[in-house]
Amino acid sequence: MRDFVQKQVDTLSVDDGKDRVSVVQYSSDPAVQFYLNTYTTKREVLDSVRGLRHKGGRPLNTGAALRYLRDNVFTASAGSRRPSGVPQVLILITGGRSFDSIDEPASALKQLGVLTIAIGTRGSDPRELQTITGEPSYALSVSELTDLPKVQQQFESSVEAAVFEVTPELPTVIASRDRKDIVFLLDGSDGTRNGFPAMRDFVERVVEKINVGENKDHVSVVQYSREPEVHFYLNTYTTREDVVDSVRGLRHRGGRPLNTGAALQYVRDNVFTNSSGSRRLQGVPQILILLTGGRSFDNVDSPASALKQQGIYVIGIGTRTSDARELQKISYEPSYALSVSEFTDLPSVQEQLSSVMSKVIVRATPMTPTVTGKNVTPL
């Protein structure tokens, strides 16, 4: 493991101040070997890596280690340049299954914008590693740790992909507060038949308050039950009148069961894309407004994490028949999960929704889109 870290450091641009490195070792609890701002030369980093000694201890608490990193290593005081737009990359090397829960800490790292690449052995849990990374292709595997050199090329490709994912295609473009890409995801299952007209009216009211135009706000509507159906994409209409006319014509889809997880994944893969009109790579805020009246029959964890990782801000609106905890998990953060008793009460959260959207636009506007370095932490 130590040799592998050494090989990675050799490929980085530490001396010119572009890349920064930190190393943390953990078992029952984590121990920082050095922080992102401890060393400023490659020689110092390599000398410290060569001097690493095995920590020992049990059990293996990966969840606690991930939480520790978020709170103590990927911070400005420890040398993280996250507020300046520098890609944050975590490389996890582990040989076993965690004794504590990794779900919440892994999700918290993704929310912070940290991209995790995990390498495990046959003693690791592949599904656990995929949950931690949120992207199956970022979870690599070797039989033994001595086989780490075999995944060197695959690993380097994953790092490149991860850094590209968080690097804007046009780094000079700052997210415009005058432009938003908004996707409405509507629960069209059998259970919402009576509430659907109220959902449709609500979407129309939101659209009336935004500035739809070719170089302004873009809107898409997707309805789902067992599977999703796109009514129109982000680049289908360029005027408010066309969007409103299409929304007024929406008909309840029906069907069961309610597969919210599959719908979230579909929206990420097919709607928030360049070909469908998403302007994510131009720095335009990406907002998903989910209206749902029930508990999902499939798992929402991985699709929700994948949306957050892609920088999509999810605002969830549920009724008393929804699962409040599930809605909080789907939403970008718990405060973005709104609630009404029935869909006919949706006008009562109109102002709350506007407030959350305003916060999203502020958060989605980068301070300084610096893309010339990265912060790398092997764990």
Tab-separated table of N, CA, C and O in Angstrom, residues 242-341:
chain	number	residue	atom	x	y	z
A	242	ASP	N	-44.819	28.196	-24.476
A	242	ASP	CA	-44.768	26.800	-24.936
A	242	ASP	C	-44.698	25.830	-23.754
A	242	ASP	O	-45.354	24.794	-23.758
A	243	VAL	N	-43.873	26.202	-22.744
A	243	VAL	CA	-43.743	25.333	-21.561
A	243	VAL	C	-45.081	25.238	-20.828
A	243	VAL	O	-45.553	24.142	-20.494
A	244	VAL	N	-45.733	26.397	-20.603
A	244	VAL	CA	-47.008	26.415	-19.879
A	244	VAL	C	-48.075	25.622	-20.638
A	244	VAL	O	-48.844	24.850	-20.040
A	245	ASP	N	-48.142	25.785	-21.956
A	245	ASP	CA	-49.122	25.033	-22.767
A	245	ASP	C	-48.914	23.532	-22.614
A	245	ASP	O	-49.880	22.764	-22.474
A	246	SER	N	-47.650	23.110	-22.625
A	246	SER	CA	-47.348	21.688	-22.495
A	246	SER	C	-47.703	21.178	-21.099
A	246	SER	O	-48.243	20.085	-20.946
A	247	VAL	N	-47.418	21.987	-20.065
A	247	VAL	CA	-47.739	21.595	-18.693
A	247	VAL	C	-49.248	21.456	-18.523
A	247	VAL	O	-49.736	20.499	-17.909
A	248	ARG	N	-50.022	22.395	-19.080
A	248	ARG	CA	-51.490	22.333	-18.968
A	248	ARG	C	-52.056	21.079	-19.630
A	248	ARG	O	-53.118	20.589	-19.250
A	249	GLY	N	-51.326	20.577	-20.620
A	249	GLY	CA	-51.795	19.384	-21.336
A	249	GLY	C	-51.385	18.059	-20.693
A	249	GLY	O	-51.701	16.991	-21.221
A	250	LEU	N	-50.668	18.119	-19.569
A	250	LEU	CA	-50.208	16.877	-18.923
A	250	LEU	C	-51.376	16.029	-18.454
A	250	LEU	O	-52.340	16.538	-17.865
A	251	ARG	N	-51.305	14.727	-18.685
A	251	ARG	CA	-52.319	13.784	-18.208
A	251	ARG	C	-51.668	12.801	-17.248
A	251	ARG	O	-50.515	12.396	-17.450
A	252	HIS	N	-52.442	12.415	-16.228
A	252	HIS	CA	-51.932	11.468	-15.236
A	252	HIS	C	-51.588	10.146	-15.893
A	252	HIS	O	-52.369	9.588	-16.667
A	253	ARG	N	-50.408	9.626	-15.563
A	253	ARG	CA	-49.880	8.432	-16.221
A	253	ARG	C	-50.448	7.142	-15.643
A	253	ARG	O	-50.783	6.205	-16.349
A	254	GLY	N	-50.499	7.072	-14.299
A	254	GLY	CA	-50.951	5.856	-13.626
A	254	GLY	C	-49.885	4.778	-13.632
A	254	GLY	O	-48.823	4.912	-14.246
A	255	GLY	N	-50.146	3.716	-12.911
A	255	GLY	CA	-49.215	2.594	-12.854
A	255	GLY	C	-48.695	2.360	-11.451
A	255	GLY	O	-48.828	3.189	-10.559
A	256	ARG	N	-48.135	1.205	-11.245
A	256	ARG	CA	-47.518	0.824	-9.973
A	256	ARG	C	-46.484	-0.250	-10.239
A	256	ARG	O	-46.541	-0.883	-11.282
A	257	PRO	N	-45.501	-0.439	-9.333
A	257	PRO	CA	-45.228	0.310	-8.113
A	257	PRO	C	-44.519	1.644	-8.423
A	257	PRO	O	-44.235	1.938	-9.595
A	258	LEU	N	-44.226	2.387	-7.355
A	258	LEU	CA	-43.551	3.678	-7.475
A	258	LEU	C	-42.039	3.463	-7.344
A	258	LEU	O	-41.528	3.239	-6.257
A	259	ASN	N	-41.330	3.540	-8.460
A	259	ASN	CA	-39.872	3.314	-8.454
A	259	ASN	C	-39.132	4.649	-8.561
A	259	ASN	O	-38.679	5.054	-9.634
A	260	THR	N	-39.012	5.333	-7.416
A	260	THR	CA	-38.369	6.653	-7.409
A	260	THR	C	-36.875	6.539	-7.715
A	260	THR	O	-36.312	7.397	-8.402
A	261	GLY	N	-36.223	5.481	-7.215
A	261	GLY	CA	-34.795	5.278	-7.462
A	261	GLY	C	-34.492	5.206	-8.950
A	261	GLY	O	-33.595	5.890	-9.455
A	262	ALA	N	-35.279	4.397	-9.673
A	262	ALA	CA	-35.077	4.247	-11.120
A	262	ALA	C	-35.327	5.571	-11.840
A	262	ALA	O	-34.630	5.914	-12.800
A	263	ALA	N	-36.312	6.338	-11.360
A	263	ALA	CA	-36.622	7.628	-11.989
A	263	ALA	C	-35.486	8.623	-11.794
A	263	ALA	O	-35.118	9.365	-12.710
A	264	LEU	N	-34.909	8.651	-10.581
A	264	LEU	CA	-33.779	9.552	-10.309
A	264	LEU	C	-32.593	9.192	-11.195
A	264	LEU	O	-31.921	10.071	-11.749
A	265	GLN	N	-32.319	7.887	-11.323
A	265	GLN	CA	-31.205	7.444	-12.162
A	265	GLN	C	-31.444	7.817	-13.622
A	265	GLN	O	-30.529	8.281	-14.323
A	266	TYR	N	-32.690	7.649	-14.067
A	266	TYR	CA	-33.039	7.964	-15.455
A	266	TYR	C	-32.820	9.448	-15.750
A	266	TYR	O	-32.252	9.828	-16.780
A	267	VAL	N	-33.288	10.287	-14.827
A	267	VAL	CA	-33.149	11.733	-14.997
A	267	VAL	C	-31.677	12.122	-15.082
A	267	VAL	O	-31.276	12.949	-15.906
A	268	ARG	N	-30.840	11.514	-14.219
A	268	ARG	CA	-29.405	11.816	-14.242
A	268	ARG	C	-28.782	11.414	-15.584
A	268	ARG	O	-27.998	12.162	-16.171
A	269	ASP	N	-29.146	10.229	-16.080
A	269	ASP	CA	-28.496	9.686	-17.282
A	269	ASP	C	-29.073	10.204	-18.592
A	269	ASP	O	-28.410	10.147	-19.630
A	270	ASN	N	-30.329	10.691	-18.575
A	270	ASN	CA	-30.994	11.016	-19.831
A	270	ASN	C	-31.533	12.442	-19.957
A	270	ASN	O	-31.880	12.860	-21.059
A	271	VAL	N	-31.643	13.161	-18.829
A	271	VAL	CA	-32.211	14.510	-18.883
A	271	VAL	C	-31.167	15.573	-18.544
A	271	VAL	O	-31.066	16.587	-19.235
A	272	PHE	N	-30.374	15.336	-17.500
A	272	PHE	CA	-29.302	16.283	-17.155
A	272	PHE	C	-28.063	15.976	-17.996
A	272	PHE	O	-26.978	15.720	-17.478
A	273	THR	N	-28.240	16.013	-19.311
A	273	THR	CA	-27.150	15.707	-20.247
A	273	THR	C	-27.065	16.799	-21.301
A	273	THR	O	-28.061	17.500	-21.576
A	274	ASN	N	-25.903	16.940	-21.913
A	274	ASN	CA	-25.712	17.944	-22.977
A	274	ASN	C	-26.731	17.789	-24.083
A	274	ASN	O	-27.335	18.759	-24.548
A	275	SER	N	-26.932	16.542	-24.536
A	275	SER	CA	-27.815	16.297	-25.679
A	275	SER	C	-29.264	16.643	-25.371
A	275	SER	O	-30.047	16.927	-26.273
A	276	SER	N	-29.640	16.628	-24.077
A	276	SER	CA	-31.019	16.954	-23.697
A	276	SER	C	-31.171	18.409	-23.267
A	276	SER	O	-32.231	18.813	-22.802
A	277	GLY	N	-30.085	19.183	-23.404
A	277	GLY	CA	-30.175	20.615	-23.133
A	277	GLY	C	-29.581	21.083	-21.825
A	277	GLY	O	-29.642	22.277	-21.514
A	278	SER	N	-28.998	20.181	-21.040
A	278	SER	CA	-28.378	20.602	-19.779
A	278	SER	C	-27.156	21.475	-20.069
A	278	SER	O	-26.352	21.164	-20.940
A	279	ARG	N	-27.029	22.560	-19.294
A	279	ARG	CA	-25.887	23.470	-19.446
A	279	ARG	C	-24.980	23.390	-18.217
A	279	ARG	O	-24.335	24.370	-17.847
A	280	ARG	N	-24.914	22.210	-17.615
A	280	ARG	CA	-24.108	22.000	-16.409
A	280	ARG	C	-22.648	22.369	-16.640
A	280	ARG	O	-22.009	23.003	-15.796
A	281	LEU	N	-22.106	21.976	-17.790
A	281	LEU	CA	-20.693	22.231	-18.065
A	281	LEU	C	-20.409	23.705	-18.326
A	281	LEU	O	-19.259	24.126	-18.374
A	282	GLN	N	-21.457	24.513	-18.496
A	282	GLN	CA	-21.283	25.956	-18.649
A	282	GLN	C	-21.486	26.670	-17.313
A	282	GLN	O	-21.510	27.888	-17.250
A	283	GLY	N	-21.656	25.884	-16.242
A	283	GLY	CA	-21.808	26.466	-14.918
A	283	GLY	C	-23.219	26.890	-14.570
A	283	GLY	O	-23.435	27.603	-13.592
A	284	VAL	N	-24.211	26.458	-15.361
A	284	VAL	CA	-25.606	26.816	-15.072
A	284	VAL	C	-26.145	25.907	-13.968
A	284	VAL	O	-26.029	24.683	-14.066
A	285	PRO	N	-26.739	26.472	-12.895
A	285	PRO	CA	-27.273	25.646	-11.800
A	285	PRO	C	-28.276	24.607	-12.292
A	285	PRO	O	-29.145	24.917	-13.106
A	286	GLN	N	-28.134	23.387	-11.789
A	286	GLN	CA	-28.998	22.268	-12.157
A	286	GLN	C	-29.915	21.951	-10.977
A	286	GLN	O	-29.448	21.592	-9.898
A	287	ILE	N	-31.223	22.078	-11.192
A	287	ILE	CA	-32.191	21.894	-10.107
A	287	ILE	C	-33.212	20.828	-10.498
A	287	ILE	O	-33.792	20.880	-11.591
A	288	LEU	N	-33.414	19.860	-9.603
A	288	LEU	CA	-34.457	18.849	-9.795
A	288	LEU	C	-35.501	19.033	-8.699
A	288	LEU	O	-35.180	19.009	-7.511
A	289	ILE	N	-36.765	19.240	-9.101
A	289	ILE	CA	-37.860	19.375	-8.134
A	289	ILE	C	-38.709	18.110	-8.217
A	289	ILE	O	-39.351	17.835	-9.243
A	290	LEU	N	-38.657	17.320	-7.161
A	290	LEU	CA	-39.383	16.050	-7.102
A	290	LEU	C	-40.678	16.240	-6.324
A	290	LEU	O	-40.663	16.723	-5.187
A	291	LEU	N	-41.802	15.857	-6.922
A	291	LEU	CA	-43.086	15.851	-6.214
A	291	LEU	C	-43.556	14.408	-6.112
A	291	LEU	O	-43.789	13.755	-7.140
A	292	THR	N	-43.648	13.902	-4.880
A	292	THR	CA	-43.999	12.497	-4.696
A	292	THR	C	-44.991	12.309	-3.565
A	292	THR	O	-44.966	13.044	-2.583
A	293	GLY	N	-45.862	11.303	-3.738
A	293	GLY	CA	-46.898	11.068	-2.735
A	293	GLY	C	-46.800	9.726	-2.067
A	293	GLY	O	-47.759	9.267	-1.437
A	294	GLY	N	-45.658	9.054	-2.174
A	294	GLY	CA	-45.540	7.724	-1.565
A	294	GLY	C	-44.104	7.321	-1.342
A	294	GLY	O	-43.169	8.013	-1.750
A	295	ARG	N	-43.929	6.172	-0.716
A	295	ARG	CA	-42.602	5.611	-0.455
A	295	ARG	C	-42.143	4.826	-1.682
A	295	ARG	O	-42.941	4.131	-2.316
A	296	SER	N	-40.872	4.953	-2.027
A	296	SER	CA	-40.343	4.243	-3.195
A	296	SER	C	-40.274	2.741	-2.957
A	296	SER	O	-39.956	2.295	-1.851
A	297	PHE	N	-40.559	1.974	-3.999
A	297	PHE	CA	-40.452	0.518	-3.918
A	297	PHE	C	-39.031	0.043	-4.206
A	297	PHE	O	-38.691	-1.086	-3.918
A	298	ASP	N	-38.228	0.905	-4.814
A	298	ASP	CA	-36.828	0.523	-5.060
A	298	ASP	C	-35.906	1.439	-4.247
A	298	ASP	O	-36.349	2.391	-3.616
A	299	ASN	N	-34.626	1.105	-4.275
A	299	ASN	CA	-33.652	1.829	-3.448
A	299	ASN	C	-33.297	3.178	-4.069
A	299	ASN	O	-33.039	3.277	-5.264
A	300	VAL	N	-33.287	4.214	-3.226
A	300	VAL	CA	-32.995	5.565	-3.726
A	300	VAL	C	-31.579	6.025	-3.396
A	300	VAL	O	-31.127	7.061	-3.892
A	301	ASP	N	-30.844	5.278	-2.559
A	301	ASP	CA	-29.547	5.743	-2.039
A	301	ASP	C	-28.534	6.072	-3.128
A	301	ASP	O	-28.017	7.186	-3.205
A	302	SER	N	-28.236	5.085	-3.967
A	302	SER	CA	-27.190	5.265	-4.976
A	302	SER	C	-27.577	6.324	-6.014
A	302	SER	O	-26.766	7.204	-6.335
A	303	PRO	N	-28.827	6.293	-6.559
A	303	PRO	CA	-29.196	7.339	-7.536
A	303	PRO	C	-29.168	8.741	-6.933
A	303	PRO	O	-28.751	9.695	-7.595
A	304	ALA	N	-29.598	8.865	-5.675
A	304	ALA	CA	-29.589	10.186	-5.027
A	304	ALA	C	-28.162	10.678	-4.863
A	304	ALA	O	-27.857	11.860	-5.114
A	305	SER	N	-27.259	9.792	-4.449
A	305	SER	CA	-25.848	10.158	-4.295
A	305	SER	C	-25.236	10.544	-5.630
A	305	SER	O	-24.448	11.492	-5.718
A	306	ALA	N	-25.609	9.809	-6.689
A	306	ALA	CA	-25.066	10.084	-8.025
A	306	ALA	C	-25.486	11.475	-8.504
A	306	ALA	O	-24.704	12.195	-9.125
A	307	LEU	N	-26.726	11.877	-8.195
A	307	LEU	CA	-27.192	13.217	-8.576
A	307	LEU	C	-26.399	14.288	-7.838
A	307	LEU	O	-25.972	15.283	-8.423
A	308	LYS	N	-26.191	14.079	-6.533
A	308	LYS	CA	-25.425	15.052	-5.737
A	308	LYS	C	-24.001	15.160	-6.263
A	308	LYS	O	-23.431	16.248	-6.362
A	309	GLN	N	-23.438	13.994	-6.609
A	309	GLN	CA	-22.057	13.969	-7.091
A	309	GLN	C	-21.916	14.744	-8.401
A	309	GLN	O	-20.878	15.338	-8.686
A	310	GLN	N	-23.005	14.761	-9.180
A	310	GLN	CA	-22.972	15.464	-10.470
A	310	GLN	C	-23.286	16.949	-10.285
A	310	GLN	O	-23.293	17.715	-11.248
A	311	GLY	N	-23.544	17.370	-9.035
A	311	GLY	CA	-23.806	18.776	-8.774
A	311	GLY	C	-25.235	19.188	-9.037
A	311	GLY	O	-25.520	20.356	-9.295
A	312	ILE	N	-26.165	18.212	-8.979
A	312	ILE	CA	-27.584	18.507	-9.194
A	312	ILE	C	-28.256	18.713	-7.837
A	312	ILE	O	-28.153	17.866	-6.947
A	313	TYR	N	-28.915	19.839	-7.681
A	313	TYR	CA	-29.572	20.174	-6.416
A	313	TYR	C	-31.005	19.664	-6.441
A	313	TYR	O	-31.830	20.164	-7.207
A	314	VAL	N	-31.286	18.671	-5.608
A	314	VAL	CA	-32.624	18.080	-5.567
A	314	VAL	C	-33.439	18.707	-4.442
A	314	VAL	O	-32.992	18.768	-3.300
A	315	ILE	N	-34.635	19.177	-4.802
A	315	ILE	CA	-35.593	19.671	-3.813
A	315	ILE	C	-36.762	18.700	-3.830
A	315	ILE	O	-37.398	18.501	-4.869
A	316	GLY	N	-37.020	18.056	-2.701
A	316	GLY	CA	-38.091	17.065	-2.623
A	316	GLY	C	-39.315	17.629	-1.938
A	316	GLY	O	-39.211	18.253	-0.887
A	317	ILE	N	-40.492	17.415	-2.550
A	317	ILE	CA	-41.756	17.836	-1.923
A	317	ILE	C	-42.634	16.600	-1.796
A	317	ILE	O	-42.967	15.954	-2.799
A	318	GLY	N	-42.989	16.253	-0.563
A	318	GLY	CA	-43.789	15.065	-0.318
A	318	GLY	C	-45.065	15.371	0.441
A	318	GLY	O	-45.239	16.473	0.975
A	319	THR	N	-45.954	14.389	0.506
A	319	THR	CA	-47.199	14.512	1.264
A	319	THR	C	-47.097	13.648	2.518
A	319	THR	O	-46.062	13.027	2.782
A	320	ARG	N	-48.194	13.572	3.271
A	320	ARG	CA	-48.167	12.776	4.507
A	320	ARG	C	-48.019	11.276	4.223
A	320	ARG	O	-47.676	10.507	5.107
A	321	THR	N	-48.274	10.854	2.981
A	321	THR	CA	-48.096	9.440	2.630
A	321	THR	C	-46.687	9.143	2.109
A	321	THR	O	-46.372	8.014	1.769
A	322	SER	N	-45.844	10.180	2.019
A	322	SER	CA	-44.443	9.981	1.621
A	322	SER	C	-43.629	9.552	2.843
A	322	SER	O	-44.092	9.658	3.979
A	323	ASP	N	-42.409	9.093	2.586
A	323	ASP	CA	-41.478	8.744	3.658
A	323	ASP	C	-40.556	9.950	3.873
A	323	ASP	O	-39.722	10.258	3.026
A	324	ALA	N	-40.728	10.635	5.016
A	324	ALA	CA	-39.982	11.879	5.269
A	324	ALA	C	-38.478	11.647	5.245
A	324	ALA	O	-37.714	12.451	4.686
A	325	ARG	N	-38.020	10.549	5.832
A	325	ARG	CA	-36.572	10.269	5.873
A	325	ARG	C	-36.041	9.989	4.475
A	325	ARG	O	-34.941	10.396	4.120
A	326	GLU	N	-36.818	9.266	3.674
A	326	GLU	CA	-36.416	8.970	2.302
A	326	GLU	C	-36.298	10.271	1.502
A	326	GLU	O	-35.351	10.461	0.738
A	327	LEU	N	-37.247	11.178	1.717
A	327	LEU	CA	-37.245	12.456	0.999
A	327	LEU	C	-36.031	13.298	1.383
A	327	LEU	O	-35.425	13.957	0.538
A	328	GLN	N	-35.648	13.248	2.663
A	328	GLN	CA	-34.461	13.990	3.116
A	328	GLN	C	-33.195	13.404	2.508
A	328	GLN	O	-32.252	14.118	2.185
A	329	LYS	N	-33.190	12.083	2.351
A	329	LYS	CA	-32.025	11.409	1.768
A	329	LYS	C	-31.874	11.783	0.290
A	329	LYS	O	-30.772	11.969	-0.214
A	330	ILE	N	-33.009	11.902	-0.400
A	330	ILE	CA	-32.988	12.240	-1.825
A	330	ILE	C	-32.596	13.698	-2.030
A	330	ILE	O	-31.835	14.030	-2.937
A	331	SER	N	-33.112	14.580	-1.174
A	331	SER	CA	-32.867	16.015	-1.317
A	331	SER	C	-31.389	16.334	-1.101
A	331	SER	O	-30.692	15.610	-0.389
A	332	TYR	N	-30.942	17.429	-1.708
A	332	TYR	CA	-29.519	17.781	-1.632
A	332	TYR	C	-29.055	17.915	-0.192
A	332	TYR	O	-27.952	17.542	0.149
A	333	GLU	N	-29.910	18.458	0.647
A	333	GLU	CA	-29.667	18.437	2.086
A	333	GLU	C	-31.043	18.408	2.762
A	333	GLU	O	-32.057	18.767	2.149
A	334	PRO	N	-31.125	17.966	4.028
A	334	PRO	CA	-32.431	17.784	4.679
A	334	PRO	C	-33.346	18.998	4.609
A	334	PRO	O	-34.560	18.858	4.454
A	335	SER	N	-32.783	20.209	4.687
A	335	SER	CA	-33.627	21.411	4.673
A	335	SER	C	-34.267	21.652	3.303
A	335	SER	O	-35.161	22.496	3.170
A	336	TYR	N	-33.811	20.908	2.280
A	336	TYR	CA	-34.395	21.038	0.945
A	336	TYR	C	-35.585	20.092	0.756
A	336	TYR	O	-36.154	20.013	-0.336
A	337	ALA	N	-35.956	19.346	1.793
A	337	ALA	CA	-37.107	18.442	1.739
A	337	ALA	C	-38.310	19.162	2.339
A	337	ALA	O	-38.330	19.484	3.526
A	338	LEU	N	-39.310	19.451	1.509
A	338	LEU	CA	-40.504	20.185	1.939
A	338	LEU	C	-41.689	19.225	2.058
A	338	LEU	O	-41.689	18.146	1.467
A	339	SER	N	-42.706	19.648	2.814
A	339	SER	CA	-43.810	18.737	3.076
A	339	SER	C	-45.151	19.450	3.087
A	339	SER	O	-45.279	20.569	3.575
A	340	VAL	N	-46.160	18.768	2.526
A	340	VAL	CA	-47.545	19.237	2.599
A	340	VAL	C	-48.412	18.050	3.019
A	340	VAL	O	-48.000	16.904	2.885
A	341	SER	N	-49.615	18.367	3.517
A	341	SER	CA	-50.509	17.286	3.919
A	341	SER	C	-51.055	16.564	2.687
A	341	SER	O	-51.000	15.349	2.568
